[in-house]
Protein backbone atom coordinates (compact mmCIF):
# COMPACT_ATOMS: atom_id res chain seq x y z
CA UNK A 1 0.43 -15.26 1.43
CA UNK A 2 -0.66 -15.34 -1.74
CA UNK A 3 -4.35 -14.34 -2.02
CA UNK A 4 -3.53 -11.50 -4.86
CA UNK A 5 -1.48 -14.46 -7.07
CA UNK A 6 -2.91 -14.00 -10.84
CA UNK A 7 -3.52 -10.33 -10.30
CA UNK A 8 -1.73 -7.11 -11.37
CA UNK A 9 -1.87 -4.13 -9.37
CA UNK A 10 -0.75 -0.42 -11.00
CA UNK A 11 0.75 1.52 -8.27
CA UNK A 12 1.22 4.92 -9.14
CA UNK A 13 3.73 7.32 -7.11
CA UNK A 14 5.18 3.34 -6.02
CA UNK A 15 9.24 4.95 -6.49
CA UNK A 16 9.56 6.32 -3.40
CA UNK A 17 8.10 6.59 -0.13
CA UNK A 18 4.36 4.93 0.54
CA UNK A 19 3.57 4.06 -3.17
CA UNK A 20 6.78 1.97 -2.89
CA UNK A 21 5.29 0.68 0.09
CA UNK A 22 2.01 -0.46 -0.98
CA UNK A 23 3.85 -1.78 -4.15
CA UNK A 24 5.76 -4.41 -2.09
CA UNK A 25 3.02 -5.28 -0.10
CA UNK A 26 0.79 -6.09 -2.46
CA UNK A 27 4.15 -8.00 -4.54
CA UNK A 28 4.25 -9.67 -1.41
CA UNK A 29 0.72 -11.04 -1.18
CA UNK A 30 1.30 -12.13 -4.95
CA UNK A 31 0.70 -9.71 -7.07
CA UNK A 32 2.47 -8.70 -10.20
CA UNK A 33 2.90 -4.93 -9.51
CA UNK A 34 3.08 -2.49 -12.29
CA UNK A 35 5.60 0.26 -10.58
CA UNK A 36 4.22 3.70 -11.98
CA UNK A 37 6.64 6.70 -12.11
CA UNK A 38 6.51 10.19 -13.58
CA UNK A 39 10.36 11.30 -14.30
CA UNK A 40 11.91 9.44 -11.66
CA UNK A 41 13.34 5.92 -13.51
CA UNK A 42 16.42 5.07 -10.73
CA UNK A 43 13.57 5.00 -7.63
CA UNK A 44 11.44 3.24 -9.74
CA UNK A 45 13.93 0.73 -10.34
CA UNK A 46 14.87 0.84 -7.00
CA UNK A 47 11.05 -0.82 -6.32
CA UNK A 48 11.12 -3.15 -8.92
CA UNK A 49 14.91 -4.69 -7.69
CA UNK A 50 13.00 -4.24 -4.21
CA UNK A 51 10.45 -6.34 -4.55
CA UNK A 52 12.21 -9.08 -7.32
CA UNK A 53 14.92 -9.33 -4.30
CA UNK A 54 12.24 -10.29 -2.24
CA UNK A 55 11.30 -13.29 -4.59
CA UNK A 56 7.85 -10.50 -6.17
CA UNK A 57 7.21 -9.56 -9.40
CA UNK A 58 7.13 -6.23 -10.79
CA UNK A 59 7.71 -3.99 -13.88
CA UNK A 60 8.28 -0.15 -14.62
CA UNK A 61 5.58 1.84 -15.97
CA UNK A 62 6.28 5.44 -16.84
CA UNK A 63 3.19 7.43 -17.87
CA UNK A 64 2.08 11.16 -17.44
CA UNK A 65 -0.99 11.14 -15.56
CA UNK A 66 -2.50 14.02 -15.01
CA UNK A 67 -1.93 15.13 -18.33
CA UNK A 68 -4.53 14.81 -21.13
CA UNK A 69 -5.22 11.32 -23.09
CA UNK A 70 -2.79 10.00 -20.25
CA UNK A 71 -4.45 6.17 -19.78
CA UNK A 72 -3.61 5.69 -23.17
CA UNK A 73 0.12 5.74 -22.38
CA UNK A 74 -0.72 2.51 -20.56
CA UNK A 75 -1.56 0.67 -22.97
C-alpha cells in the first residue's frame, strides 16, 4: 500500500463507527489522518491509538463543524 503517502486526510466523526474505519483505512494507505471529533475526546484518542499502533500517523482535531465560521477553527 502507501498510495496516499505524503497526503493528509481529514475524517469527520472519526472517533467511532464508520469514521473510525475510514480513518484506519486511509492511514493504512499511508495518509496522515486528522481525526475530527466534536465532543468525545476519548473516542478520538482511541482512534489515534489504533492508527499509530498499526504503524500509521494520526492526530486529533476538535472542531464544532456545522456552526457559523466553523472552518476557521481548523486553522
